[in-house]
Structure formats: C-alpha cells, structure tokens
Amino acid sequence: MNTEALRELVEEIPDFPEPGILFRDITPILSTPPALRAVVEHMADAVNRHAPDGIVAIESRGFLLGSALALHMHLPLLLVRKPGKLPRPTRRASYELEYGEDALEVHVDDVRPGHRYAVVDDLIATGGTCLASIELLRQHNADVAVAAFLIELSTLGGRHRLDTPVASVLLYN
Ligand code: AMP
C-alpha cells in the first residue's frame, strides 16, 4: 500500500481531546492489515539505514508501532512510559506541555550503555515527547540512531528540536 492510500486512512478529528487540536486518528490503519503491514515496512526501511541496536517505543500509540517494528526487525523492544507505570527502578525526564509539564520514565537496567536506539512514536508535533525520550536514553549513556514516526506535523517544527536523524512516513503541513 502506498503512502497516499495510507494518508486517506488517517482520520482528522477537530477539537479532540480539547478545542483547537486537530487529532490524527491512526486506528483505521490498525484495523486494516495491509495498511499496518505497509506502515511497518516503510518505517523499517527508514530505520534500518541507521542500524539501531534496539527499538524504544513511547507510550502509548508508540507501543503499537514500536512492537510491530521490533518484531519485524528482530530487535529488542524497550518501553518509555508515563510516571508510575514501570515496576522496576526507573529514571525520569520531564518535559513541557502546552499547559504544564509531564514526565516519562524508563527501566534503568533495560537501557544498554553504548547502544544506539531507534525511538518510535505514532506522531511528532512539537517534538517535546521525543526530546524527553532522547534525554532519558542519554542519561544512561546510550544514544539515538534515529527518531521514527508514522506522522510528522511539519509546521510545528518538531524535527528541528531534535539533533538526531528524523524519519516520518506521512508529512502534514
Ligand atoms: P509532541 O510532544 O508535541 O511532539 O507530541 C507528540 C505526542 O502527542 C505523540 O505521542 C502523539 O501521539 C501526541 N499528539 C500530539 N499532537 C497530536 C495530534 N494532532 N493527533 C494525534 N496525536 C497527537
């Protein structure tokens, strides 16, 4: 399935979850097997070029694509989660939201120092979520080979906040 067909499956929901946000709903892709396969193959092609040692998936829609990608690429899968979800010792990075602040955590002993990871999420907007994930990995002396997304909202400039290569399947202006 080509990228134009994938784009047609992404639903645009105005004013969700709050007024002024145009939410990009990827669930029609998840419920269309050839579409999900195409997404994984497009992302794997882009990620493979950077030869990462593992996939780091960001909660929560990043888990869906990250786990499929890790399976497809035969790579270890690590989770970056919202605070209080991971049961073993964690490290935390905080980041700014439009209103207020949030944080992400990773299991300390899941991250291998010296490894280069592909960070995966469904969408990059301002880049804050991905930036916090990159910071977490670097706190463990690991690094990021590439940040990979299904969707990039290019007008929000997220990719310019990251000092890593960025790969996205669908670009929206
Ligand atoms: P950001 O940190 O601004 O790059 O936001 C990225 C995170 O917020 C991702 O985990 C997305 O799932 C979610 N997100 C932000 N904006 C949207 C949007 N317009 N539609 C769907 N998800 C979004």
Coordinates of N, CA and C and ligand atoms in Angstrom, one line a residue:
M1 N 0.9 -1.2 0.0 CA 0.0 0.0 0.0 C 0.9 1.2 0.0
N2 N 0.6 2.2 -0.9 CA 1.5 3.4 -1.0 C 1.1 4.4 0.1
T3 N 1.9 5.5 0.2 CA 1.7 6.4 1.3 C 0.4 7.2 1.1
E4 N 0.0 7.5 -0.2 CA -1.2 8.2 -0.4 C -2.5 7.4 0.1
A5 N -2.4 6.1 -0.1 CA -3.5 5.3 0.4 C -3.5 5.3 1.9
L6 N -2.3 5.3 2.5 CA -2.2 5.3 4.0 C -2.8 6.6 4.5
R7 N -2.4 7.7 3.8 CA -2.9 9.0 4.3 C -4.4 9.1 4.3
E8 N -5.1 8.5 3.3 CA -6.5 8.5 3.3 C -7.2 7.8 4.4
L9 N -6.4 6.9 5.1 CA -7.0 6.1 6.2 C -6.9 6.9 7.5
V10 N -6.0 7.9 7.6 CA -5.9 8.7 8.8 C -7.0 9.6 8.9
E11 N -7.8 9.5 10.0 CA -9.0 10.3 10.2 C -8.5 11.6 10.9
E12 N -9.2 12.7 10.6 CA -8.9 14.0 11.2 C -10.1 14.4 12.1
I13 N -9.8 14.5 13.4 CA -10.9 14.8 14.3 C -10.7 16.2 14.9
P14 N -11.5 17.2 14.5 CA -11.4 18.5 15.1 C -11.7 18.6 16.6
D15 N -11.0 19.4 17.3 CA -11.3 19.7 18.7 C -11.3 18.5 19.6
F16 N -10.3 17.6 19.3 CA -10.1 16.5 20.2 C -8.7 16.4 20.6
P17 N -8.3 16.1 21.8 CA -9.1 16.0 23.0 C -9.5 17.3 23.6
E18 N -9.1 18.4 23.0 CA -9.5 19.7 23.5 C -9.7 20.7 22.3
P19 N -10.4 21.8 22.6 CA -10.7 22.7 21.5 C -9.3 23.2 20.8
G20 N -9.4 23.3 19.5 CA -8.2 23.8 18.8 C -7.2 22.7 18.3
I21 N -7.4 21.5 18.8 CA -6.5 20.4 18.4 C -7.1 19.6 17.3
L22 N -6.4 19.4 16.1 CA -6.9 18.5 15.1 C -6.2 17.2 15.3
F23 N -6.9 16.3 15.9 CA -6.4 15.0 16.2 C -6.3 14.1 15.0
R24 N -5.1 13.4 14.8 CA -4.9 12.5 13.7 C -5.1 11.1 14.3
D25 N -6.2 10.4 13.9 CA -6.5 9.1 14.4 C -6.0 8.0 13.5
I26 N -5.1 7.2 14.0 CA -4.5 6.2 13.2 C -5.2 4.8 13.3
T27 N -6.3 4.8 14.1 CA -6.9 3.4 14.4 C -7.4 2.8 13.1
P28 N -7.9 3.5 12.0 CA -8.3 2.8 10.8 C -7.1 2.1 10.1
I29 N -5.9 2.6 10.4 CA -4.7 1.9 9.9 C -4.5 0.6 10.6
L30 N -4.7 0.6 11.9 CA -4.5 -0.6 12.7 C -5.5 -1.7 12.4
S31 N -6.7 -1.2 12.0 CA -7.8 -2.2 11.6 C -7.8 -2.6 10.2
T32 N -6.8 -2.2 9.4 CA -6.6 -2.6 8.0 C -5.3 -3.3 7.8
P33 N -5.3 -4.6 7.9 CA -4.0 -5.4 7.9 C -3.0 -4.9 6.8
P34 N -3.4 -4.7 5.5 CA -2.3 -4.3 4.6 C -1.7 -3.0 4.9
A35 N -2.5 -2.1 5.5 CA -2.1 -0.8 5.9 C -1.0 -0.8 7.0
L36 N -1.4 -1.6 8.0 CA -0.4 -1.8 9.1 C 0.9 -2.4 8.7
R37 N 0.8 -3.4 7.8 CA 2.0 -4.0 7.2 C 2.8 -3.0 6.5
A38 N 2.1 -2.2 5.7 CA 2.8 -1.1 4.9 C 3.5 -0.1 5.8
V39 N 2.9 0.3 6.8 CA 3.5 1.2 7.8 C 4.7 0.6 8.4
V40 N 4.6 -0.6 8.8 CA 5.8 -1.3 9.4 C 6.9 -1.4 8.4
E41 N 6.6 -1.7 7.2 CA 7.6 -1.9 6.2 C 8.3 -0.5 5.8
H42 N 7.5 0.5 5.7 CA 8.0 1.9 5.4 C 8.9 2.3 6.6
M43 N 8.5 2.1 7.8 CA 9.3 2.5 8.9 C 10.5 1.7 9.0
A44 N 10.4 0.4 8.8 CA 11.6 -0.5 8.9 C 12.7 -0.1 7.9
D45 N 12.2 0.3 6.6 CA 13.2 0.7 5.6 C 14.0 1.9 6.1
A46 N 13.3 2.9 6.6 CA 13.9 4.1 7.1 C 14.8 3.9 8.3
V47 N 14.3 3.1 9.2 CA 15.1 2.8 10.5 C 16.3 2.0 10.2
N48 N 16.2 1.0 9.3 CA 17.2 0.1 9.0 C 18.5 0.8 8.6
R49 N 18.4 1.8 7.8 CA 19.5 2.6 7.3 C 20.4 3.1 8.5
H50 N 19.9 3.2 9.7 CA 20.6 3.8 10.8 C 21.1 2.6 11.7
A51 N 20.9 1.4 11.3 CA 21.4 0.2 12.0 C 21.3 0.3 13.6
P52 N 20.1 0.5 14.1 CA 20.0 0.6 15.6 C 20.2 -0.7 16.3
D53 N 20.5 -0.6 17.6 CA 20.6 -1.9 18.4 C 19.3 -2.3 19.0
G54 N 18.3 -1.4 19.0 CA 17.0 -1.7 19.6 C 16.0 -0.6 19.3
I55 N 14.7 -0.9 19.6 CA 13.6 0.0 19.4 C 13.2 0.5 20.7
V56 N 13.0 1.8 20.9 CA 12.4 2.4 22.1 C 11.0 3.0 21.7
A57 N 10.0 2.4 22.3 CA 8.6 2.8 21.9 C 8.1 3.7 23.0
I58 N 7.4 4.8 22.6 CA 6.9 5.8 23.5 C 5.4 5.5 23.8
E59 N 5.0 5.6 25.1 CA 3.6 5.3 25.5 C 2.7 6.4 24.8
S60 N 1.5 6.1 24.3 CA 1.0 4.8 24.3 C 0.9 4.3 22.8
R61 N 0.6 5.2 21.9 CA 0.4 4.7 20.5 C 1.8 4.3 19.9
G62 N 2.9 4.8 20.5 CA 4.2 4.4 20.0 C 4.4 2.9 20.3
F63 N 3.7 2.4 21.3 CA 3.9 0.9 21.7 C 3.4 0.1 20.5
L64 N 2.3 0.5 19.9 CA 1.6 -0.3 18.8 C 2.6 -0.4 17.6
L65 N 3.2 0.7 17.2 CA 4.0 0.6 16.0 C 5.4 0.1 16.4
G66 N 5.9 0.5 17.6 CA 7.2 0.1 18.1 C 7.3 -1.4 18.2
S67 N 6.3 -2.1 18.8 CA 6.4 -3.5 19.0 C 6.3 -4.3 17.7
A68 N 5.5 -3.8 16.7 CA 5.4 -4.4 15.4 C 6.7 -4.3 14.7
L69 N 7.3 -3.1 14.8 CA 8.6 -2.8 14.2 C 9.7 -3.7 14.8
A70 N 9.8 -3.8 16.1 CA 10.8 -4.6 16.8 C 10.7 -6.1 16.3
L71 N 9.4 -6.6 16.2 CA 9.2 -8.0 15.8 C 9.7 -8.1 14.3
H72 N 9.3 -7.2 13.5 CA 9.7 -7.2 12.1 C 11.2 -7.2 11.9
M73 N 11.9 -6.3 12.7 CA 13.3 -6.1 12.5 C 14.2 -7.0 13.4
H74 N 13.5 -7.9 14.2 CA 14.2 -8.8 15.1 C 15.1 -8.0 16.1
L75 N 14.6 -6.9 16.6 CA 15.3 -6.1 17.5 C 14.7 -6.1 18.9
P76 N 15.5 -5.8 20.0 CA 14.9 -5.7 21.3 C 14.0 -4.5 21.4
L77 N 12.9 -4.6 22.2 CA 12.0 -3.5 22.4 C 12.0 -3.0 23.9
L78 N 12.2 -1.7 24.0 CA 12.2 -1.0 25.3 C 11.0 -0.1 25.4
L79 N 10.5 0.1 26.6 CA 9.3 1.0 26.7 C 9.7 2.3 27.5
V80 N 9.2 3.4 26.9 CA 9.3 4.7 27.7 C 7.8 5.0 28.1
R81 N 7.6 5.1 29.4 CA 6.2 5.1 29.9 C 6.0 6.4 30.8
K82 N 4.7 6.7 31.0 CA 4.3 7.7 31.9 C 4.7 7.3 33.3
P83 N 4.9 8.3 34.2 CA 5.4 8.0 35.5 C 4.5 7.0 36.3
G84 N 5.1 6.1 37.1 CA 4.4 5.2 37.9 C 3.9 3.9 37.3
K85 N 4.2 3.7 36.0 CA 3.7 2.5 35.3 C 4.7 1.4 35.3
L86 N 6.0 1.7 35.4 CA 7.1 0.7 35.3 C 7.4 0.1 36.7
P87 N 7.5 -1.2 36.9 CA 7.6 -1.8 38.2 C 9.0 -1.8 38.8
R88 N 10.0 -1.7 38.0 CA 11.4 -1.8 38.5 C 12.0 -0.4 38.5
P89 N 13.2 -0.3 39.1 CA 13.8 1.1 39.2 C 13.9 1.8 37.9
T90 N 13.5 3.1 38.0 CA 13.4 3.9 36.7 C 14.2 5.2 36.8
R91 N 14.4 5.8 35.7 CA 14.9 7.2 35.6 C 13.8 8.0 34.9
R92 N 13.8 9.3 35.2 CA 12.7 10.1 34.7 C 13.2 11.4 34.0
A93 N 12.5 11.8 32.9 CA 12.8 13.1 32.3 C 11.5 13.8 32.2
S94 N 11.5 15.1 32.6 CA 10.3 15.9 32.5 C 10.3 16.7 31.2
Y95 N 9.2 17.1 30.7 CA 9.1 17.9 29.5 C 7.8 18.8 29.6
E96 N 7.9 19.9 28.8 CA 6.9 20.9 28.8 C 5.7 20.5 27.9
L97 N 4.5 20.7 28.4 CA 3.3 20.5 27.5 C 2.8 21.9 27.2
E98 N 1.8 22.0 26.4 CA 1.2 23.4 26.1 C 0.8 24.1 27.4
Y99 N 0.2 23.3 28.3 CA -0.2 23.8 29.6 C 0.4 22.8 30.6
G100 N 1.5 23.3 31.3 CA 2.1 22.5 32.3 C 3.2 21.6 31.9
E101 N 3.4 20.5 32.6 CA 4.6 19.6 32.5 C 4.2 18.2 32.6
D102 N 4.9 17.3 31.9 CA 4.7 15.9 32.1 C 6.0 15.2 32.2
A103 N 6.1 13.9 32.4 CA 7.3 13.2 32.6 C 7.2 11.8 32.0
L104 N 8.4 11.3 31.6 CA 8.5 9.9 31.1 C 9.5 9.2 31.8
E105 N 9.4 7.8 31.9 CA 10.3 7.0 32.6 C 10.7 5.8 31.8
V106 N 11.9 5.3 32.1 CA 12.4 4.1 31.5 C 13.0 3.2 32.6
H107 N 12.9 1.9 32.5 CA 13.6 1.0 33.4 C 15.1 1.2 33.3
V108 N 15.8 1.5 34.4 CA 17.3 1.8 34.4 C 18.0 0.6 33.7
D109 N 17.7 -0.6 34.1 CA 18.5 -1.7 33.6 C 18.1 -2.3 32.2
D110 N 17.1 -1.7 31.6 CA 16.7 -2.1 30.3 C 17.6 -1.4 29.2
V111 N 18.1 -0.2 29.6 CA 18.9 0.6 28.6 C 20.4 0.1 28.6
R112 N 20.9 -0.2 27.5 CA 22.3 -0.7 27.4 C 23.2 0.4 27.1
P113 N 24.2 0.9 28.0 CA 25.1 1.9 27.6 C 25.8 1.6 26.3
G114 N 26.0 2.6 25.5 CA 26.7 2.4 24.2 C 25.8 2.0 23.1
H115 N 24.6 1.5 23.4 CA 23.7 1.1 22.4 C 23.1 2.4 21.7
R116 N 22.7 2.2 20.4 CA 22.1 3.3 19.7 C 20.7 2.8 19.3
Y117 N 19.7 3.6 19.8 CA 18.3 3.1 19.6 C 17.5 3.9 18.6
A118 N 16.5 3.3 18.0 CA 15.5 4.0 17.2 C 14.3 4.3 18.1
V119 N 14.0 5.6 18.3 CA 12.9 6.0 19.1 C 11.7 6.1 18.2
V120 N 10.6 5.4 18.6 CA 9.4 5.3 17.8 C 8.1 5.9 18.4
D121 N 7.4 6.7 17.7 CA 6.1 7.1 18.2 C 5.2 7.2 17.0
D122 N 3.8 7.4 17.3 CA 2.9 7.5 16.1 C 3.1 8.8 15.4
L123 N 3.4 9.9 16.2 CA 3.3 11.2 15.6 C 4.3 12.2 16.3
I124 N 4.9 13.0 15.5 CA 5.7 14.1 16.1 C 5.0 15.4 15.8
A125 N 4.8 16.2 16.9 CA 4.2 17.5 16.8 C 5.2 18.5 17.2
T126 N 5.3 19.0 18.5 CA 6.3 19.9 18.8 C 7.7 19.3 19.1
G127 N 7.7 17.9 19.2 CA 8.9 17.2 19.5 C 9.3 17.0 20.9
G128 N 8.5 17.6 21.8 CA 8.8 17.6 23.3 C 8.9 16.2 23.8
T129 N 7.9 15.3 23.4 CA 7.8 14.0 23.9 C 9.1 13.2 23.5
C130 N 9.4 13.3 22.3 CA 10.6 12.6 21.7 C 11.9 13.1 22.4
L131 N 12.0 14.4 22.5 CA 13.1 15.0 23.1 C 13.4 14.5 24.5
A132 N 12.3 14.4 25.3 CA 12.4 13.8 26.7 C 12.9 12.4 26.6
S133 N 12.4 11.6 25.6 CA 12.8 10.2 25.5 C 14.3 10.1 25.1
I134 N 14.8 11.0 24.2 CA 16.2 11.0 23.9 C 17.0 11.3 25.1
E135 N 16.6 12.3 25.9 CA 17.3 12.7 27.1 C 17.5 11.5 28.0
L136 N 16.4 10.8 28.2 CA 16.4 9.6 29.1 C 17.4 8.6 28.6
L137 N 17.5 8.4 27.4 CA 18.5 7.4 26.9 C 19.9 7.9 27.1
R138 N 20.1 9.2 26.9 CA 21.4 9.7 27.0 C 21.9 9.8 28.5
Q139 N 20.9 9.9 29.4 CA 21.2 9.8 30.8 C 21.8 8.5 31.1
H140 N 21.5 7.4 30.3 CA 22.0 6.1 30.5 C 23.2 5.8 29.6
N141 N 23.8 6.9 29.1 CA 25.0 6.7 28.2 C 24.7 5.9 27.0
A142 N 23.4 5.8 26.6 CA 23.0 5.3 25.3 C 22.8 6.4 24.3
D143 N 22.6 6.2 23.1 CA 22.3 7.2 22.1 C 21.1 6.9 21.2
V144 N 20.8 7.8 20.3 CA 19.6 7.6 19.5 C 20.1 7.7 18.0
A145 N 19.9 6.6 17.3 CA 20.3 6.5 15.9 C 19.4 7.2 15.0
V146 N 18.1 7.2 15.3 CA 17.0 7.8 14.5 C 15.7 7.9 15.3
A147 N 15.0 8.9 15.1 CA 13.6 9.1 15.6 C 12.6 8.8 14.5
A148 N 11.7 7.9 14.7 CA 10.9 7.5 13.5 C 9.4 7.6 13.9
F149 N 8.6 8.1 13.0 CA 7.2 8.4 13.3 C 6.4 8.0 12.0
L150 N 5.1 7.6 12.3 CA 4.2 7.4 11.2 C 3.8 8.8 10.6
I151 N 3.5 9.8 11.5 CA 3.1 11.1 11.1 C 4.0 12.2 11.6
E152 N 4.3 13.2 10.7 CA 5.0 14.4 11.2 C 4.2 15.6 10.9
L153 N 3.9 16.4 11.9 CA 3.2 17.7 11.7 C 4.3 18.7 11.5
S154 N 4.6 19.0 10.2 CA 5.9 19.7 9.9 C 5.8 21.2 10.4
T155 N 4.6 21.8 10.4 CA 4.5 23.2 10.7 C 4.9 23.4 12.2
L156 N 4.8 22.4 13.0 CA 5.1 22.6 14.5 C 6.6 22.5 14.7
G157 N 7.4 22.1 13.7 CA 8.9 22.2 13.7 C 9.5 21.2 14.7
G158 N 8.9 20.1 15.0 CA 9.4 19.2 16.0 C 10.8 18.7 15.6
R159 N 11.0 18.4 14.3 CA 12.2 17.8 13.9 C 13.4 18.7 14.1
H160 N 13.2 20.0 14.1 CA 14.3 21.0 14.3 C 14.7 21.0 15.7
R161 N 13.9 20.5 16.7 CA 14.3 20.5 18.1 C 15.2 19.3 18.4
L162 N 15.2 18.3 17.4 CA 16.0 17.1 17.7 C 17.3 17.2 17.0
D163 N 18.4 16.6 17.6 CA 19.7 16.6 17.0 C 20.0 15.3 16.4
T164 N 18.9 14.5 16.2 CA 19.1 13.1 15.6 C 18.5 13.1 14.2
P165 N 18.8 12.1 13.4 CA 18.0 12.0 12.1 C 16.5 11.7 12.5
V166 N 15.7 12.2 11.6 CA 14.2 12.0 11.8 C 13.6 11.4 10.6
A167 N 12.8 10.3 10.7 CA 12.2 9.7 9.6 C 10.7 9.7 9.8
S168 N 9.9 10.1 8.9 CA 8.4 10.0 9.0 C 7.8 9.5 7.7
V169 N 6.7 8.7 7.8 CA 6.1 8.1 6.7 C 5.2 9.1 6.0
L170 N 4.4 9.9 6.8 CA 3.4 10.8 6.3 C 3.7 12.2 6.8
L171 N 3.9 13.1 5.9 CA 4.1 14.5 6.3 C 2.9 15.3 6.1
Y172 N 2.5 16.1 7.2 CA 1.4 17.0 7.1 C 1.9 18.5 7.3
N173 N 1.4 19.4 6.4 CA 1.8 20.8 6.6 C 0.8 21.5 7.5
Ligands
AMP1 P1 4.8 16.4 20.8 O1 5.5 16.1 22.1 O2 4.2 17.8 20.8 O3 5.7 16.1 19.6 O4 3.5 15.5 20.7 C1 3.6 14.1 20.3 C2 2.8 13.2 21.1 O5 1.5 13.8 21.3 C3 2.6 11.9 20.4 O6 2.7 10.9 21.4 C4 1.3 12.0 19.8 O7 0.6 10.7 19.9 C5 0.5 13.1 20.5 N1 -0.1 14.1 19.6 C6 0.3 15.4 19.6 N2 -0.5 16.0 18.7 C7 -1.3 15.1 18.1 C8 -2.4 15.1 17.1 N3 -2.7 16.3 16.5 N4 -3.0 14.0 16.8 C9 -2.7 12.8 17.5 N5 -1.8 12.7 18.4 C10 -1.1 13.8 18.8

